[in-house]
Amino acid sequence: MKFKLLFVIMVLCSSQDMPDLEFPKQTPVIMLNDNNWDAITHLGNEGLEKPWFIFFWAPWCKGCHRIVKIWEEMVTIYNGTINIGAIDTYNQELIGDRIGVTKYPTFVFFDTDNRMYFYNESTNIGNFTQFVDEKKYLHLEPYDTPKEIDHFKKWLRRIFSLKMVPVYVVVAFIVVLTSLCIYGNKQEKKDKSEAKRVKLELFRKSLEQQEREEYLKKKRD
């Protein structure tokens, strides 16, 4: 049991030390961003010459790190017959919102007919190449490649984005603090009301005692 606990702690510590994902400066992968996406890919336009296979990643995504070398190998394998691209849609949010990226890593194959297919198999070179060579993507549900942002998807993405966690924490803190203040005010009013009631009750008993004593005194006289 102690060994298992130690192992878990070591794994957690090692994962925390993992640096943010970065592609090499001389990578053969086509690096995309919000600004160059339309100019380079032409996705969503008529007459697309080559398919695209794009890796959507985030710098903090631990599962994305080992994909870098695999994705560079994909460039070598397809040698320009398919465009192999990658984009950090955690920091380049416009394209992430447009395509509907909600998790990392995400892989999307864009065919020349401007249909896109979300890859959902194991992330190894064999499965990636089979997906392309055997056209396994045709067995998946196709989506039209959007030219503009789907604002509903953008809204959902904002709600569930990790970037919103600090906002949620602050809002929760404000709600809790406000609730405590309201409860405290109510409790304070309740305490004051109770203190006033006790004071009046003591005053009433004091008057009753005084009247009783006066009555007994008159009776003795």
PDB file of C-alpha atoms in Angstrom:
ATOM      1  CA  MET A   1       0.000   0.000   0.000  1.00  0.00           C
ATOM      2  CA  LYS A   2       2.819   2.391   0.915  1.00  0.00           C
ATOM      3  CA  PHE A   3       4.616   1.514  -2.342  1.00  0.00           C
ATOM      4  CA  LYS A   4       1.497   2.281  -4.405  1.00  0.00           C
ATOM      5  CA  LEU A   5       1.031   5.600  -2.632  1.00  0.00           C
ATOM      6  CA  LEU A   6       4.684   6.494  -3.237  1.00  0.00           C
ATOM      7  CA  PHE A   7       4.337   5.564  -6.920  1.00  0.00           C
ATOM      8  CA  VAL A   8       1.270   7.800  -7.330  1.00  0.00           C
ATOM      9  CA  ILE A   9       3.083  10.707  -5.669  1.00  0.00           C
ATOM     10  CA  MET A  10       6.104  10.220  -7.960  1.00  0.00           C
ATOM     11  CA  VAL A  11       3.865  10.195 -11.054  1.00  0.00           C
ATOM     12  CA  LEU A  12       2.092  13.347  -9.947  1.00  0.00           C
ATOM     13  CA  CYS A  13       5.356  15.121  -9.199  1.00  0.00           C
ATOM     14  CA  SER A  14       6.877  14.124 -12.538  1.00  0.00           C
ATOM     15  CA  SER A  15       3.776  15.261 -14.441  1.00  0.00           C
ATOM     16  CA  GLN A  16       3.821  18.639 -12.709  1.00  0.00           C
ATOM     17  CA  ASP A  17       7.423  19.179 -13.830  1.00  0.00           C
ATOM     18  CA  MET A  18       6.533  18.536 -17.494  1.00  0.00           C
ATOM     19  CA  PRO A  19       7.181  21.699 -19.552  1.00  0.00           C
ATOM     20  CA  ASP A  20       4.600  23.241 -21.867  1.00  0.00           C
ATOM     21  CA  LEU A  21       4.352  21.611 -25.287  1.00  0.00           C
ATOM     22  CA  GLU A  22       6.272  23.311 -28.094  1.00  0.00           C
ATOM     23  CA  PHE A  23       7.010  22.208 -31.649  1.00  0.00           C
ATOM     24  CA  PRO A  24      10.646  22.525 -32.787  1.00  0.00           C
ATOM     25  CA  LYS A  25      11.350  25.752 -34.691  1.00  0.00           C
ATOM     26  CA  GLN A  26      12.327  23.778 -37.822  1.00  0.00           C
ATOM     27  CA  THR A  27       9.380  21.365 -37.684  1.00  0.00           C
ATOM     28  CA  PRO A  28       8.048  20.159 -41.058  1.00  0.00           C
ATOM     29  CA  VAL A  29       4.511  20.319 -39.670  1.00  0.00           C
ATOM     30  CA  ILE A  30       2.521  23.290 -40.985  1.00  0.00           C
ATOM     31  CA  MET A  31       2.012  25.489 -37.944  1.00  0.00           C
ATOM     32  CA  LEU A  32      -1.306  27.309 -38.015  1.00  0.00           C
ATOM     33  CA  ASN A  33      -2.887  30.088 -35.983  1.00  0.00           C
ATOM     34  CA  ASP A  34      -5.955  32.332 -36.002  1.00  0.00           C
ATOM     35  CA  ASN A  35      -4.316  34.795 -38.381  1.00  0.00           C
ATOM     36  CA  ASN A  36      -2.963  32.441 -41.059  1.00  0.00           C
ATOM     37  CA  TRP A  37      -5.583  29.674 -40.963  1.00  0.00           C
ATOM     38  CA  ASP A  38      -7.747  30.877 -43.866  1.00  0.00           C
ATOM     39  CA  ALA A  39      -4.827  32.048 -46.019  1.00  0.00           C
ATOM     40  CA  ILE A  40      -2.934  28.757 -45.692  1.00  0.00           C
ATOM     41  CA  THR A  41      -5.623  26.079 -45.440  1.00  0.00           C
ATOM     42  CA  HIS A  42      -8.433  27.538 -47.607  1.00  0.00           C
ATOM     43  CA  LEU A  43     -10.723  25.213 -45.660  1.00  0.00           C
ATOM     44  CA  GLY A  44     -14.366  25.930 -46.295  1.00  0.00           C
ATOM     45  CA  ASN A  45     -13.670  27.172 -49.816  1.00  0.00           C
ATOM     46  CA  GLU A  46     -14.395  25.403 -53.106  1.00  0.00           C
ATOM     47  CA  GLY A  47     -11.676  23.542 -54.987  1.00  0.00           C
ATOM     48  CA  LEU A  48      -9.519  22.333 -52.132  1.00  0.00           C
ATOM     49  CA  GLU A  49      -6.485  20.650 -53.712  1.00  0.00           C
ATOM     50  CA  LYS A  50      -5.321  18.393 -50.872  1.00  0.00           C
ATOM     51  CA  PRO A  51      -6.841  16.986 -47.721  1.00  0.00           C
ATOM     52  CA  TRP A  52      -5.715  18.305 -44.359  1.00  0.00           C
ATOM     53  CA  PHE A  53      -5.032  16.323 -41.203  1.00  0.00           C
ATOM     54  CA  ILE A  54      -4.751  18.755 -38.288  1.00  0.00           C
ATOM     55  CA  PHE A  55      -3.672  18.257 -34.692  1.00  0.00           C
ATOM     56  CA  PHE A  56      -5.376  20.610 -32.233  1.00  0.00           C
ATOM     57  CA  TRP A  57      -3.363  20.909 -29.040  1.00  0.00           C
ATOM     58  CA  ALA A  58      -2.826  22.917 -25.850  1.00  0.00           C
ATOM     59  CA  PRO A  59       0.537  23.728 -24.195  1.00  0.00           C
ATOM     60  CA  TRP A  60      -0.455  22.130 -20.875  1.00  0.00           C
ATOM     61  CA  CYS A  61      -1.899  18.940 -22.429  1.00  0.00           C
ATOM     62  CA  LYS A  62       0.244  16.033 -21.184  1.00  0.00           C
ATOM     63  CA  GLY A  63      -1.221  13.639 -23.750  1.00  0.00           C
ATOM     64  CA  CYS A  64      -0.206  15.996 -26.574  1.00  0.00           C
ATOM     65  CA  HIS A  65       3.557  15.862 -25.913  1.00  0.00           C
ATOM     66  CA  ARG A  66       4.267  12.518 -27.551  1.00  0.00           C
ATOM     67  CA  ILE A  67       2.190  13.441 -30.615  1.00  0.00           C
ATOM     68  CA  VAL A  68       4.791  15.968 -31.818  1.00  0.00           C
ATOM     69  CA  LYS A  69       7.231  13.345 -33.154  1.00  0.00           C
ATOM     70  CA  ILE A  70       4.385  11.233 -34.548  1.00  0.00           C
ATOM     71  CA  TRP A  71       2.984  14.255 -36.371  1.00  0.00           C
ATOM     72  CA  GLU A  72       6.392  15.085 -37.844  1.00  0.00           C
ATOM     73  CA  GLU A  73       6.651  11.469 -39.011  1.00  0.00           C
ATOM     74  CA  MET A  74       3.247  11.846 -40.699  1.00  0.00           C
ATOM     75  CA  VAL A  75       4.730  14.660 -42.805  1.00  0.00           C
ATOM     76  CA  THR A  76       7.512  12.323 -43.978  1.00  0.00           C
ATOM     77  CA  ILE A  77       5.107   9.487 -44.746  1.00  0.00           C
ATOM     78  CA  TYR A  78       2.702  11.523 -46.878  1.00  0.00           C
ATOM     79  CA  ASN A  79       5.360  13.761 -48.413  1.00  0.00           C
ATOM     80  CA  GLY A  80       3.028  16.568 -49.446  1.00  0.00           C
ATOM     81  CA  THR A  81       0.124  14.445 -50.674  1.00  0.00           C
ATOM     82  CA  ILE A  82      -1.730  15.424 -47.519  1.00  0.00           C
ATOM     83  CA  ASN A  83      -1.223  18.637 -45.580  1.00  0.00           C
ATOM     84  CA  ILE A  84      -0.240  17.845 -41.990  1.00  0.00           C
ATOM     85  CA  GLY A  85      -0.932  20.800 -39.718  1.00  0.00           C
ATOM     86  CA  ALA A  86      -1.077  21.693 -36.047  1.00  0.00           C
ATOM     87  CA  ILE A  87      -2.569  24.566 -34.073  1.00  0.00           C
ATOM     88  CA  ASP A  88      -2.568  25.570 -30.416  1.00  0.00           C
ATOM     89  CA  THR A  89      -6.285  26.287 -30.105  1.00  0.00           C
ATOM     90  CA  TYR A  90      -6.011  26.893 -26.382  1.00  0.00           C
ATOM     91  CA  ASN A  91      -4.287  30.198 -27.136  1.00  0.00           C
ATOM     92  CA  GLN A  92      -5.652  30.555 -30.704  1.00  0.00           C
ATOM     93  CA  GLU A  93      -9.303  30.402 -29.702  1.00  0.00           C
ATOM     94  CA  LEU A  94     -11.045  31.647 -32.842  1.00  0.00           C
ATOM     95  CA  ILE A  95     -10.260  28.519 -34.855  1.00  0.00           C
ATOM     96  CA  GLY A  96     -11.001  26.280 -31.890  1.00  0.00           C
ATOM     97  CA  ASP A  97     -14.407  27.912 -31.611  1.00  0.00           C
ATOM     98  CA  ARG A  98     -15.005  27.610 -35.337  1.00  0.00           C
ATOM     99  CA  ILE A  99     -14.151  23.902 -35.560  1.00  0.00           C
ATOM    100  CA  GLY A 100     -15.705  23.039 -32.214  1.00  0.00           C
ATOM    101  CA  VAL A 101     -12.646  21.781 -30.346  1.00  0.00           C
ATOM    102  CA  THR A 102     -13.646  20.928 -26.781  1.00  0.00           C
ATOM    103  CA  LYS A 103     -10.842  18.614 -25.646  1.00  0.00           C
ATOM    104  CA  TYR A 104      -7.130  17.965 -26.153  1.00  0.00           C
ATOM    105  CA  PRO A 105      -5.689  16.392 -28.124  1.00  0.00           C
ATOM    106  CA  THR A 106      -8.176  16.602 -30.992  1.00  0.00           C
ATOM    107  CA  PHE A 107      -7.462  15.399 -34.540  1.00  0.00           C
ATOM    108  CA  VAL A 108      -9.608  16.383 -37.496  1.00  0.00           C
ATOM    109  CA  PHE A 109      -9.324  15.134 -41.082  1.00  0.00           C
ATOM    110  CA  PHE A 110     -10.568  17.606 -43.713  1.00  0.00           C
ATOM    111  CA  ASP A 111     -11.331  16.013 -47.090  1.00  0.00           C
ATOM    112  CA  THR A 112     -11.212  17.884 -50.396  1.00  0.00           C
ATOM    113  CA  ASP A 113     -15.016  18.076 -50.464  1.00  0.00           C
ATOM    114  CA  ASN A 114     -14.783  20.296 -47.347  1.00  0.00           C
ATOM    115  CA  ARG A 115     -16.193  17.649 -45.066  1.00  0.00           C
ATOM    116  CA  MET A 116     -14.422  17.199 -41.739  1.00  0.00           C
ATOM    117  CA  TYR A 117     -14.131  14.055 -39.636  1.00  0.00           C
ATOM    118  CA  PHE A 118     -13.113  13.838 -35.980  1.00  0.00           C
ATOM    119  CA  TYR A 119     -10.508  11.116 -35.401  1.00  0.00           C
ATOM    120  CA  ASN A 120     -11.344   9.028 -32.309  1.00  0.00           C
ATOM    121  CA  GLU A 121      -8.935   6.065 -32.400  1.00  0.00           C
ATOM    122  CA  SER A 122      -5.659   5.346 -30.608  1.00  0.00           C
ATOM    123  CA  THR A 123      -2.955   7.954 -31.058  1.00  0.00           C
ATOM    124  CA  ASN A 124      -0.218   5.902 -32.721  1.00  0.00           C
ATOM    125  CA  ILE A 125       1.311   6.154 -36.167  1.00  0.00           C
ATOM    126  CA  GLY A 126      -0.249   2.884 -37.375  1.00  0.00           C
ATOM    127  CA  ASN A 127      -3.799   3.954 -36.596  1.00  0.00           C
ATOM    128  CA  PHE A 128      -3.252   7.409 -38.051  1.00  0.00           C
ATOM    129  CA  THR A 129      -1.984   6.029 -41.369  1.00  0.00           C
ATOM    130  CA  GLN A 130      -4.733   3.398 -41.577  1.00  0.00           C
ATOM    131  CA  PHE A 131      -7.298   6.118 -40.937  1.00  0.00           C
ATOM    132  CA  VAL A 132      -5.982   7.987 -43.983  1.00  0.00           C
ATOM    133  CA  ASP A 133      -4.921   5.161 -46.337  1.00  0.00           C
ATOM    134  CA  GLU A 134      -7.983   2.992 -45.817  1.00  0.00           C
ATOM    135  CA  LYS A 135     -10.269   6.037 -45.718  1.00  0.00           C
ATOM    136  CA  LYS A 136     -11.687   4.924 -42.404  1.00  0.00           C
ATOM    137  CA  TYR A 137     -12.908   8.457 -41.882  1.00  0.00           C
ATOM    138  CA  LEU A 138     -15.687   7.771 -44.394  1.00  0.00           C
ATOM    139  CA  HIS A 139     -17.294   5.506 -41.783  1.00  0.00           C
ATOM    140  CA  LEU A 140     -17.608   8.457 -39.400  1.00  0.00           C
ATOM    141  CA  GLU A 141     -20.228  11.174 -39.275  1.00  0.00           C
ATOM    142  CA  PRO A 142     -19.131  14.005 -41.589  1.00  0.00           C
ATOM    143  CA  TYR A 143     -19.471  17.670 -40.732  1.00  0.00           C
ATOM    144  CA  ASP A 144     -19.382  20.631 -43.085  1.00  0.00           C
ATOM    145  CA  THR A 145     -16.229  22.648 -42.572  1.00  0.00           C
ATOM    146  CA  PRO A 146     -17.437  25.978 -41.152  1.00  0.00           C
ATOM    147  CA  LYS A 147     -16.209  29.256 -42.610  1.00  0.00           C
ATOM    148  CA  GLU A 148     -17.226  31.268 -39.583  1.00  0.00           C
ATOM    149  CA  ILE A 149     -17.468  30.830 -35.834  1.00  0.00           C
ATOM    150  CA  ASP A 150     -20.433  28.919 -34.435  1.00  0.00           C
ATOM    151  CA  HIS A 151     -21.307  31.289 -31.596  1.00  0.00           C
ATOM    152  CA  PHE A 152     -23.297  28.628 -29.740  1.00  0.00           C
ATOM    153  CA  LYS A 153     -20.234  26.365 -29.683  1.00  0.00           C
ATOM    154  CA  LYS A 154     -18.136  29.369 -28.668  1.00  0.00           C
ATOM    155  CA  TRP A 155     -20.505  30.029 -25.761  1.00  0.00           C
ATOM    156  CA  LEU A 156     -20.340  26.399 -24.632  1.00  0.00           C
ATOM    157  CA  ARG A 157     -16.565  26.378 -24.959  1.00  0.00           C
ATOM    158  CA  ARG A 158     -16.275  29.500 -22.824  1.00  0.00           C
ATOM    159  CA  ILE A 159     -18.430  27.933 -20.110  1.00  0.00           C
ATOM    160  CA  PHE A 160     -16.388  24.734 -19.882  1.00  0.00           C
ATOM    161  CA  SER A 161     -12.987  26.298 -20.603  1.00  0.00           C
ATOM    162  CA  LEU A 162     -10.268  25.870 -17.956  1.00  0.00           C
ATOM    163  CA  LYS A 163      -9.529  29.548 -18.411  1.00  0.00           C
ATOM    164  CA  MET A 164     -12.864  30.232 -16.765  1.00  0.00           C
ATOM    165  CA  VAL A 165     -11.981  28.301 -13.592  1.00  0.00           C
ATOM    166  CA  PRO A 166     -10.470  31.376 -11.842  1.00  0.00           C
ATOM    167  CA  VAL A 167     -13.609  33.341 -12.744  1.00  0.00           C
ATOM    168  CA  TYR A 168     -15.811  30.588 -11.333  1.00  0.00           C
ATOM    169  CA  VAL A 169     -13.703  30.525  -8.161  1.00  0.00           C
ATOM    170  CA  VAL A 170     -14.046  34.297  -7.730  1.00  0.00           C
ATOM    171  CA  VAL A 171     -17.795  34.158  -8.412  1.00  0.00           C
ATOM    172  CA  ALA A 172     -18.193  31.275  -5.950  1.00  0.00           C
ATOM    173  CA  PHE A 173     -16.186  33.217  -3.354  1.00  0.00           C
ATOM    174  CA  ILE A 174     -18.382  36.299  -3.861  1.00  0.00           C
ATOM    175  CA  VAL A 175     -21.551  34.208  -3.623  1.00  0.00           C
ATOM    176  CA  VAL A 176     -20.349  32.506  -0.425  1.00  0.00           C
ATOM    177  CA  LEU A 177     -19.194  35.813   1.079  1.00  0.00           C
ATOM    178  CA  THR A 178     -22.497  37.485   0.180  1.00  0.00           C
ATOM    179  CA  SER A 179     -24.437  34.563   1.640  1.00  0.00           C
ATOM    180  CA  LEU A 180     -22.416  34.736   4.843  1.00  0.00           C
ATOM    181  CA  CYS A 181     -23.006  38.491   5.080  1.00  0.00           C
ATOM    182  CA  ILE A 182     -26.736  38.061   4.531  1.00  0.00           C
ATOM    183  CA  TYR A 183     -26.853  35.200   7.033  1.00  0.00           C
ATOM    184  CA  GLY A 184     -24.727  37.231   9.464  1.00  0.00           C
ATOM    185  CA  ASN A 185     -27.043  40.234   9.180  1.00  0.00           C
ATOM    186  CA  LYS A 186     -30.090  38.052   9.691  1.00  0.00           C
ATOM    187  CA  GLN A 187     -28.440  36.354  12.652  1.00  0.00           C
ATOM    188  CA  GLU A 188     -27.430  39.705  14.114  1.00  0.00           C
ATOM    189  CA  LYS A 189     -30.982  41.003  13.781  1.00  0.00           C
ATOM    190  CA  LYS A 190     -32.269  37.793  15.306  1.00  0.00           C
ATOM    191  CA  ASP A 191     -29.831  38.088  18.213  1.00  0.00           C
ATOM    192  CA  LYS A 192     -30.796  41.735  18.792  1.00  0.00           C
ATOM    193  CA  SER A 193     -34.471  40.828  18.675  1.00  0.00           C
ATOM    194  CA  GLU A 194     -33.899  37.992  21.131  1.00  0.00           C
ATOM    195  CA  ALA A 195     -31.881  40.267  23.451  1.00  0.00           C
ATOM    196  CA  LYS A 196     -34.666  42.864  23.328  1.00  0.00           C
ATOM    197  CA  ARG A 197     -37.268  40.201  24.080  1.00  0.00           C
ATOM    198  CA  VAL A 198     -35.265  38.912  27.070  1.00  0.00           C
ATOM    199  CA  LYS A 199     -34.774  42.450  28.352  1.00  0.00           C
ATOM    200  CA  LEU A 200     -38.502  43.184  28.114  1.00  0.00           C
ATOM    201  CA  GLU A 201     -39.291  39.861  29.796  1.00  0.00           C
ATOM    202  CA  LEU A 202     -36.943  40.697  32.694  1.00  0.00           C
ATOM    203  CA  PHE A 203     -38.455  44.166  32.965  1.00  0.00           C
ATOM    204  CA  ARG A 204     -41.958  42.662  33.045  1.00  0.00           C
ATOM    205  CA  LYS A 205     -40.978  40.193  35.744  1.00  0.00           C
ATOM    206  CA  SER A 206     -39.358  42.989  37.707  1.00  0.00           C
ATOM    207  CA  LEU A 207     -42.598  44.998  37.589  1.00  0.00           C
ATOM    208  CA  GLU A 208     -44.597  41.939  38.618  1.00  0.00           C
ATOM    209  CA  GLN A 209     -42.248  41.357  41.540  1.00  0.00           C
ATOM    210  CA  GLN A 210     -42.521  45.000  42.595  1.00  0.00           C
ATOM    211  CA  GLU A 211     -46.329  44.910  42.383  1.00  0.00           C
ATOM    212  CA  ARG A 212     -46.411  41.658  44.380  1.00  0.00           C
ATOM    213  CA  GLU A 213     -44.254  43.117  47.118  1.00  0.00           C
ATOM    214  CA  GLU A 214     -46.422  46.260  47.317  1.00  0.00           C
ATOM    215  CA  TYR A 215     -49.536  44.104  47.505  1.00  0.00           C
ATOM    216  CA  LEU A 216     -48.113  41.949  50.328  1.00  0.00           C
ATOM    217  CA  LYS A 217     -46.992  45.060  52.219  1.00  0.00           C
ATOM    218  CA  LYS A 218     -50.496  46.615  52.037  1.00  0.00           C
ATOM    219  CA  LYS A 219     -51.997  43.332  53.126  1.00  0.00           C
ATOM    220  CA  ARG A 220     -49.754  43.193  56.210  1.00  0.00           C
ATOM    221  CA  ASP A 221     -50.575  46.792  57.076  1.00  0.00           C
TER     222      ASP A 221
END
